[in-house]
XYZ file of C-alpha atoms in Angstrom:
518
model
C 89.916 126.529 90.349
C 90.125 127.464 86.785
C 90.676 125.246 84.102
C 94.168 124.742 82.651
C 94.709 124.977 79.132
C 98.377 122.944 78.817
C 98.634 119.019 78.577
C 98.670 117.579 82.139
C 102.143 116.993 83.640
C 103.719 113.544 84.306
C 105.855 113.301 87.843
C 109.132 112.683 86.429
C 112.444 112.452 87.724
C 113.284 115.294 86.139
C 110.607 117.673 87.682
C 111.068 116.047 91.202
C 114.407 117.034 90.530
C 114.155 120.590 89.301
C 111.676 121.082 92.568
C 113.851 119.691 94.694
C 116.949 121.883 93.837
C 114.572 124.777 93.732
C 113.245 124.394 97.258
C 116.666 123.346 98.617
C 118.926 125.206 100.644
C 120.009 128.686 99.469
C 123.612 130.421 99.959
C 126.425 128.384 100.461
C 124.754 125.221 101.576
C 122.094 125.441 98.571
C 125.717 125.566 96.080
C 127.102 122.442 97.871
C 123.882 121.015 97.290
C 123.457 121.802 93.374
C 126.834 119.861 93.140
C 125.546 116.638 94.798
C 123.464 114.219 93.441
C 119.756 114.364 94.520
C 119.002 111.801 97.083
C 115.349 111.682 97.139
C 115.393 109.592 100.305
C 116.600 112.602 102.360
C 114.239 115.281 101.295
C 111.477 116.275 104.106
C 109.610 118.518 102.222
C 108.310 118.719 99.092
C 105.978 120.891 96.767
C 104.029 120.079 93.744
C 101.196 122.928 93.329
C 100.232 124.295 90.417
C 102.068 121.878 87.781
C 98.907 120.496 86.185
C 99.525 117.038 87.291
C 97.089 114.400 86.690
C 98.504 111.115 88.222
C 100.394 110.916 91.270
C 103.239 108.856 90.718
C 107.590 108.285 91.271
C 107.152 109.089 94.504
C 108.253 106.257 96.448
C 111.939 107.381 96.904
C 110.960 110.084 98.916
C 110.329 107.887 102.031
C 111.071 110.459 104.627
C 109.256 112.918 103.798
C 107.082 114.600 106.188
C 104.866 117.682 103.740
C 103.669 117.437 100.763
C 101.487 119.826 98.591
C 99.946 118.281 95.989
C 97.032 121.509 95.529
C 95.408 122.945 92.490
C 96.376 120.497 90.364
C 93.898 118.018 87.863
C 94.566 115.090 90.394
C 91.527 112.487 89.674
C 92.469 109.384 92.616
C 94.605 109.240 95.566
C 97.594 106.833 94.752
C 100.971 106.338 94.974
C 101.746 107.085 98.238
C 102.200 104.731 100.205
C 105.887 104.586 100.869
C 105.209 107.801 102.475
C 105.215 106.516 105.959
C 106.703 109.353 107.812
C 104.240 112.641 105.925
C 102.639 114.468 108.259
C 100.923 117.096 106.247
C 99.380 116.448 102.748
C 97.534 118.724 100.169
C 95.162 117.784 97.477
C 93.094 120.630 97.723
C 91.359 122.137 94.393
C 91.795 118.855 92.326
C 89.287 116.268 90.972
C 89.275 113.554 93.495
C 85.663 111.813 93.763
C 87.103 108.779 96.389
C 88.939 109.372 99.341
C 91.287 105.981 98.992
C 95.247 105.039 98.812
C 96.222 106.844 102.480
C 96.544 103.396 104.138
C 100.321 103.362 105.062
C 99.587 107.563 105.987
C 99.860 106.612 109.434
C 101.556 109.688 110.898
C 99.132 112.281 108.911
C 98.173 114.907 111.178
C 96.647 117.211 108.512
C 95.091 116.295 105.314
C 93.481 118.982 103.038
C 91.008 117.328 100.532
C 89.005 120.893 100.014
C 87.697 121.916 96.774
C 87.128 118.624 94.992
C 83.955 116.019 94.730
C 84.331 113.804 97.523
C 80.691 112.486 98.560
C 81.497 110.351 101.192
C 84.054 110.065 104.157
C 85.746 106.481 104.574
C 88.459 104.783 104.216
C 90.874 106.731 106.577
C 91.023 104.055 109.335
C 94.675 104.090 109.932
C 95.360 107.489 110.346
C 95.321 107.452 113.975
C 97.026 110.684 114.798
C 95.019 112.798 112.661
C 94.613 116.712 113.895
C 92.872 118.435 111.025
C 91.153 117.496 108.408
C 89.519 120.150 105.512
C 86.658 118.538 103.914
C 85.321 121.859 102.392
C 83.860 122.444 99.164
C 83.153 118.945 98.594
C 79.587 116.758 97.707
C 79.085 115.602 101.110
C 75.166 115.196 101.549
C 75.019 112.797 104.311
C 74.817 114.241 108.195
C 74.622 110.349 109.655
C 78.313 110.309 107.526
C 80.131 112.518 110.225
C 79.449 109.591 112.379
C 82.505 108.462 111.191
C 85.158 110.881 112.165
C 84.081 109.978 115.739
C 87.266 107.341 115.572
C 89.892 109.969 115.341
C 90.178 111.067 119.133
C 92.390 113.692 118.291
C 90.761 115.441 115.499
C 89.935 119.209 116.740
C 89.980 121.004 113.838
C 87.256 120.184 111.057
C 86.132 122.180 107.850
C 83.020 120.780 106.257
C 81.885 124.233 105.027
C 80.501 124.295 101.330
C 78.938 120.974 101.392
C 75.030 120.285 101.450
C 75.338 118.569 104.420
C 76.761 122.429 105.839
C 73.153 123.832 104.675
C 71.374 121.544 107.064
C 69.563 123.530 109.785
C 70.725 120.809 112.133
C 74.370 120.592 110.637
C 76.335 122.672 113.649
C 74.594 121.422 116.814
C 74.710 117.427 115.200
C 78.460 118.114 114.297
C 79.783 119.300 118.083
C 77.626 116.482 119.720
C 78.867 113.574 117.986
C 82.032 115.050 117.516
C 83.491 115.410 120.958
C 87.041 116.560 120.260
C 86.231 119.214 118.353
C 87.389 122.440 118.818
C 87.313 124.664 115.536
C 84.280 123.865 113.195
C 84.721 125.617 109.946
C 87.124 127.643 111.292
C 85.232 129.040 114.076
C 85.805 127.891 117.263
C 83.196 125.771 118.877
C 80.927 127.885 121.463
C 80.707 125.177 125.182
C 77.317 126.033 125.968
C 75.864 125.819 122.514
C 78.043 122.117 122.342
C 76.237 121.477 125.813
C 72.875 122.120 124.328
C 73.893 119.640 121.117
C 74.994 117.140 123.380
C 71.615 117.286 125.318
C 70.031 117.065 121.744
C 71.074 113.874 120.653
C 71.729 112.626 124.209
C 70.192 108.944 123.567
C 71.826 108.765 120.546
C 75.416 109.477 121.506
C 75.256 107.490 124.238
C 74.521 104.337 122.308
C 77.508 105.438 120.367
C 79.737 105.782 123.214
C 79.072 102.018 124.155
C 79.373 101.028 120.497
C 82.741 103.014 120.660
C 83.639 101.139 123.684
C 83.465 97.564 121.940
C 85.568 99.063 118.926
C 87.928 100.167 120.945
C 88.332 97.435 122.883
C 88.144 95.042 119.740
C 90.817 97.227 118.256
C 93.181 96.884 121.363
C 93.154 93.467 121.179
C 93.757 93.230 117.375
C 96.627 95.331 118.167
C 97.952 93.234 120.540
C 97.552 90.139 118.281
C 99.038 91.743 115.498
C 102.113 92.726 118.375
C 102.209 89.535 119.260
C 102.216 87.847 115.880
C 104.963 90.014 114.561
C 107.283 88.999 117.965
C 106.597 85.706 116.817
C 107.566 85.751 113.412
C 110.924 87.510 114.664
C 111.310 84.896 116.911
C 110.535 82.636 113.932
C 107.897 80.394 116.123
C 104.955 81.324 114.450
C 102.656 78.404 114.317
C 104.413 76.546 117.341
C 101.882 77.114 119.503
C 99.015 75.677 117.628
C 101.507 73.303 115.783
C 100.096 69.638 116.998
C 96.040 70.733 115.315
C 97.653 72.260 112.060
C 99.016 69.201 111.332
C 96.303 67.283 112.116
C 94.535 69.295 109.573
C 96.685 67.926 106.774
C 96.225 64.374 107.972
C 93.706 62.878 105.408
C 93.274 59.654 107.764
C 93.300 60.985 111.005
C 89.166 61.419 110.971
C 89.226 57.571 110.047
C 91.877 55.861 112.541
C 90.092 58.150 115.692
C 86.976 56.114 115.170
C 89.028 53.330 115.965
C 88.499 52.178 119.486
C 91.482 53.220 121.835
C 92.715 55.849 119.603
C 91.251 59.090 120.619
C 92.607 58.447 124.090
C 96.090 57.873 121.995
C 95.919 60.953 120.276
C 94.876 63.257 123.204
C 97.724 61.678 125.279
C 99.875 62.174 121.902
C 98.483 66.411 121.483
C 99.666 66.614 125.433
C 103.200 65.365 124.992
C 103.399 66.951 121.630
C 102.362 70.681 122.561
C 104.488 70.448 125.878
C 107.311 70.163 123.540
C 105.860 72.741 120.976
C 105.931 74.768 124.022
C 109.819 74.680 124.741
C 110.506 75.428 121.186
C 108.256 78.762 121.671
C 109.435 79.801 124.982
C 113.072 79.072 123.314
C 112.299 81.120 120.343
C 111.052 84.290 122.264
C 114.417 83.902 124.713
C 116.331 83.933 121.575
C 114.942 86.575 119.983
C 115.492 88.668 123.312
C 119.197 87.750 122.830
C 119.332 88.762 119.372
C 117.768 92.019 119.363
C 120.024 93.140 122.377
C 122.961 92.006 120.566
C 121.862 94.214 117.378
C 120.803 97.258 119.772
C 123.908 97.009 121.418
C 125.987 96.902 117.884
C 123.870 99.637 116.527
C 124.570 102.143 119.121
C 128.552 101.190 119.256
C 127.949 102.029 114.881
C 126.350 104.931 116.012
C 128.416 106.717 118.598
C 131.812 105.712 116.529
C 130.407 107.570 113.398
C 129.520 110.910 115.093
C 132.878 110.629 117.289
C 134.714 110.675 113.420
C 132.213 113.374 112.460
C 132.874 115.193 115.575
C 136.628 115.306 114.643
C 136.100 116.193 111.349
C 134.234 119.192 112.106
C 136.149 120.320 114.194
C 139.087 120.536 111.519
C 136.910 122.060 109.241
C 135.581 124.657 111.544
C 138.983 125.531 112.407
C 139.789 125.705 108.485
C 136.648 128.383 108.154
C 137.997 130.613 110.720
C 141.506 130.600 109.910
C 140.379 131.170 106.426
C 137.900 134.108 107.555
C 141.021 135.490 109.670
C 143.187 135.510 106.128
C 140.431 137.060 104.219
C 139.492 139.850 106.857
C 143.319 140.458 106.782
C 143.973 140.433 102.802
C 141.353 143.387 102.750
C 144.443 145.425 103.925
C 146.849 144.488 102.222
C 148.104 146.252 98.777
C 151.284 144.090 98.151
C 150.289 141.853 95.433
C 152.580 139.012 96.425
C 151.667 138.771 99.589
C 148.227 138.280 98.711
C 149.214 135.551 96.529
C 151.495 133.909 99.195
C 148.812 133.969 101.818
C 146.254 132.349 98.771
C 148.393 129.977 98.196
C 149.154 128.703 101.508
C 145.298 129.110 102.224
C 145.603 126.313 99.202
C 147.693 124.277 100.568
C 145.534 124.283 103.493
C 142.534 123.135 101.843
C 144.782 119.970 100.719
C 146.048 119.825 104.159
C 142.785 119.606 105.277
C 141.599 117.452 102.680
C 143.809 115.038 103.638
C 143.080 115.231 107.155
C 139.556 114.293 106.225
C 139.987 111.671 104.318
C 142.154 110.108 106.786
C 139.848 110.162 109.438
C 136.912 108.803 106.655
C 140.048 105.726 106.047
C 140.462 105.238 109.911
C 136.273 105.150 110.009
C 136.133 102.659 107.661
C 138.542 100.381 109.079
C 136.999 100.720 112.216
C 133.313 100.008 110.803
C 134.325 97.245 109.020
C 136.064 95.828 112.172
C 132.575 96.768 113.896
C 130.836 94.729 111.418
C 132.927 91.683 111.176
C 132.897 90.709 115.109
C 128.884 91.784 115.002
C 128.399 89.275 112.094
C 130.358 86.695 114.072
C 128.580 87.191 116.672
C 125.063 86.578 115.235
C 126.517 83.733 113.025
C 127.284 81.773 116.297
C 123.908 83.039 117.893
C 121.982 81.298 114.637
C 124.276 78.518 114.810
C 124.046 77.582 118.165
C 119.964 78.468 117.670
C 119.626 76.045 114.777
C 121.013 73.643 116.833
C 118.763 73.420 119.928
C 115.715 73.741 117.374
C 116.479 71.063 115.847
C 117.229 69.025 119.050
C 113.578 70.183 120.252
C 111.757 69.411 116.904
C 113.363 65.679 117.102
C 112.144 65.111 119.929
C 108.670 65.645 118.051
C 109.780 63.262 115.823
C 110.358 60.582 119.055
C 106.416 61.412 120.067
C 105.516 60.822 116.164
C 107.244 57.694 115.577
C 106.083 56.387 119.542
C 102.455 57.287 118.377
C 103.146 55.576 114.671
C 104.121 51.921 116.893
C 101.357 51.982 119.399
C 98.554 53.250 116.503
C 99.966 50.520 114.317
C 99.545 47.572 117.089
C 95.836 49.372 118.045
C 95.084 48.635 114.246
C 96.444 45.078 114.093
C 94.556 44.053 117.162
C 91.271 45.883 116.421
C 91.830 43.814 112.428
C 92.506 40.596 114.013
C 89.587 41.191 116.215
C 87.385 42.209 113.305
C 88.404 39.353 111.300
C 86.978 36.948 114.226
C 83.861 38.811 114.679
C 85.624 39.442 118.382
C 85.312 43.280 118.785
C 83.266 44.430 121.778
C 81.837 47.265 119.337
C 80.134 48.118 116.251
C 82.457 49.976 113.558
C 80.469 52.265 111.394
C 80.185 51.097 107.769
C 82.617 54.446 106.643
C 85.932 53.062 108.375
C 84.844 49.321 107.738
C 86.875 49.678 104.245
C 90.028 49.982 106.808
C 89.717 45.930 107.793
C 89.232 44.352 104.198
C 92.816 43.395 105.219
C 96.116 44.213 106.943
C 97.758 46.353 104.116
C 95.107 48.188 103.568
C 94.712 49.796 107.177
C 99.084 49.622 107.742
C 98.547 51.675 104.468
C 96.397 54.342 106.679
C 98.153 54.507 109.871
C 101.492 54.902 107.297
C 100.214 57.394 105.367
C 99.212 60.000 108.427
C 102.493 58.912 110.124
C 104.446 59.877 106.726
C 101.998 62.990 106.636
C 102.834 63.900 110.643
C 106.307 63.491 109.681
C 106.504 65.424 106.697
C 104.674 68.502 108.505
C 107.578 68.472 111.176
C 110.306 68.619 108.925
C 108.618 71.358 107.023
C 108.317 73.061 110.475
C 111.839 72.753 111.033
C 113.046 74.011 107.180
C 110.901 77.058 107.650
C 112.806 78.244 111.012
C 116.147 77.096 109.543
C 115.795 78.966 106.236
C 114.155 81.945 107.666
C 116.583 82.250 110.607
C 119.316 81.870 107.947
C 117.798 84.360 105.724
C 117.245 86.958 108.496
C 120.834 86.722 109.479
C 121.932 87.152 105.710
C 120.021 89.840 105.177
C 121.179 91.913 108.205
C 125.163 91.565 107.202
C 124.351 92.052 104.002
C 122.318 95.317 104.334
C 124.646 96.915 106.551
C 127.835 96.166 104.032
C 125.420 97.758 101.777
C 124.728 100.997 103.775
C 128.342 101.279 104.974
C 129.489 101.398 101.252
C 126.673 104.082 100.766
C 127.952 105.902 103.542
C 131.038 105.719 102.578
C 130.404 106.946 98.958
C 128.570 109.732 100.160
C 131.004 110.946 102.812
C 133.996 111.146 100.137
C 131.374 113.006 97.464
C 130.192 115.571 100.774
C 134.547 115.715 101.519
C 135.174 116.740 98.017
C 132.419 118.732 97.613
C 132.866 120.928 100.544
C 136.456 121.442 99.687
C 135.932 122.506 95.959
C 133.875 125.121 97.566
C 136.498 126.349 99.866
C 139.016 126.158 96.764
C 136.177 128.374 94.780
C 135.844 130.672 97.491
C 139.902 131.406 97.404
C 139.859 131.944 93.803
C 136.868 133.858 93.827
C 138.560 136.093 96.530
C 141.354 136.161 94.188
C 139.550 137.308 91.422
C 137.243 139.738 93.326
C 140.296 141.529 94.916
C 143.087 142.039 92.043
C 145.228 144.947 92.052
């Protein structure tokens, strides 16, 4: 790439802008579109070539974007993308990227185009999982043993490596194909089966020690999969902890390790950790049912949203469709007729149909509203009651943790009086080490103990039940509150598209006007 003489370019709203509108729609959609404001969060393809830019930045409204060209620029690191969650395609070809970094949340990519810059080393692309090419040319890569790495992405089939030192290897094309078993374009030739059958019989001992290698990845990555799956049901279900609950707060207890050496009180606590997970275990199961409940409720609510906004849309088409031909009808007519006036009348009335229709529009966009809103309210009742009635029974089930806890507290207090009394009289059938013998100087010294982990027990279960409370609470808050939000949005943006659409049918009459006077 040659060098560019002009200052390097900052990504500003103002060029994301100007490239937006000049990659948008052309004709009469790309007019309707100049007139609208720019919602960043709707574009799906966007490019930035050529504009001298040195730091990728601003581009985090553009979350559903799916391409992205990003080539021959003076691009040094890979950043600022990671609210593009949905891109599929990304090029940073012919820039001056050393690190391959900052494609984390890239989890769609299919093809990536790094060629042309002065990457030495291939990492740090774990996540993307669905990647189908991947053009590596023209790079620093020295390292054959490196490729080893690309061996993760099972669906990678086309690779271009071409230009690097590692490509002047003698060794380079039959080491490639062997260890890279999906391959099937290698520097954009495709790969020959019987010389990939003679690679593969090359480095036969080698591979196969990767395959098993492969095979306890793999397997370790299933299962952090599923833990991660079955972490984040949890934390929907707001039971995350529950199950391991009873040891947690054990953990905290700073005179648990003290009391257990106290004869009679390990069997205490076991029989305490049985009765207390057994309950943990109702809250969980309840959790998870709950959950269940809720999500059907919101599936069910989303779909009913869904299918009564494209029933209004449906409708409104359909007037406006019927406005275009009609309108097309009195245009294809007008182009015969000489009579001034008549042309006029028919304009006119083709006016008063735009209003017509305007206000056919915005009817149906009133009646939507209503009917959203009515939607909404019996939804938000509905999940109100369903955290109410939630709350409830978890706090039913965490007092009954509370019951264990203060059972536990009596009999560990009357354990400690007797073993102190029995201490005291030089009666106790064993020896107590010399680091819990501080316990029995006298009685409020180990009541002081056994009260402070009952006070710590207790303090861990009402923290327990706060955090499902508040975040159960929160959860349902946020939901009503977002989709208020996005039915305003929707709302705003329907009336702007209404009033947009119809200036452009009003411009179109006078333009016809104009274009046609006698």
């Amino acid at each position: 790439m040659s060098e560019l003489d002009n200052e390097p370019v900052i990504i500003s709203e103002k060029l994301l802008t100007q490239c937006v509108r000049e990659q948008g729609p052309k004709g009469e959609a790309g007019e309707i579109a100049k007139k609208e404001e720019i919602d960043f969060k709707n574009v799906k393809e966007l490019a930035l070539d050529y504009k001298n830019i040195l730091k990728i930045e601003n581009l985090w409204q553009f979350t559903q974007l799916t391409k992205l060209q990003l080539d021959n620029n003076i691009i040094e690191k890979i950043e600022g993308l990671s609210s593009l969650v949905h891109l599929e395609w990304l090029d940073l070809s012919f820039n001056n990227i050393e690190y391959i970094e900052g494609l984390d949340n890239l989890t769609q990519l299919k093809d990536l185009t790094l060629f042309n810059n002065r990457i030495s080393v291939i990492n740090n692309m774990d996540t993307l999982v669905k990647l189908n090419v991947l053009s590596l040319g023209n790079n620093t890569i020295h390292n054959l043993e490196n490729l080893i790495y690309l061996r993760r992405f099972k669906f990678l089939n086309a690779l271009s490596l071409e230009g690097n030192p590692i490509s002047k290897d003698k060794d380079y094309h039959a080491y490639t194909v062997a260890h890279l078993p999906s391959l099937v374009y290698l520097d954009y030739r495709l790969v020959d089966s019987v010389k990939k059958k003679t690679a593969v019989e090359k480095y036969r001992d080698v591979i196969d020690e990767l395959i098993r290698n492969d095979e306890i990845l793999e397997q370790n990555l299933k299962q952090d999969i599923e833990n991660q799956a079955r972490l984040t049901i949890n934390r929907e279900a707001f039971v995350d902890g529950v199950e391991c609950f009873f040891d947690e707060m054990l953990l905290e207890d700073t005179e648990v390790a003290h009391l257990s050496q106290i004869s009679g009180v390990n069997s205490l606590l076991q029989s305490y950790k049985e009765n207390f997970t057994k309950v943990c275990d109702k809250l969980f199961k309840y959790g998870i049912e709950e959950r269940l409940k809720r999500n059907s409720e919101t599936e069910l609510f989303f779909l009913c949203l869904k299918e009564t906004v494209e029933q209004n849309r449906n409708e409104s088409v359909n007037h406006i469709e019927k406005f275009k031909h009609d309108k097309e009808q009195v245009f294809t007519e007008l182009l015969n007729v000489t009579e001034q006036d008549k042309v006029e009348m028919h304009l006119t009335e083709l006016s008063e149909s735009v209003t017509q229709l305007w206000n056919v529009l915005m009817n149906l966009e009133i009646q939507l509203v209503d009917q959203l809103e009515e939607t909404i309210k019996d939804f938000e009742r509905n999940m109100l009651d369903m955290a109410g009635s939630f709350i409830e029974n978890v706090q039913q089930i965490v007092n009954q943790l509370r019951e264990l806890e203060n059972k536990n507290h009596e009999v560990l207090s009357e354990i400690a009086i007797n073993t102190l009394e029995k201490f005291m009289k030089n009666e106790l059938d064993e020896e107590i080490s010399d680091d819990i013998k501080f316990l029995f100087i006298d009685k409020d010294t180990v009541m002081n103990a056994v009260s402070a982990s009952h006070d710590s027990h207790l303090f861990k279960i009402d923290c327990k039940e706060d955090d499902i409370v508040t975040r159960i609470n929160a959860n349902i808050r946020n939901l009503i509150e977002g989709l208020h939000a996005d039915e305003i949005k929707r709302n705003r943006l329907r009336v702007c598209e209404i009033n947009y659409l119809l200036d452009h049918f009003r411009d179109e009459i006078e333009s016809f006007d104009e274009t046609n006077e006698f």
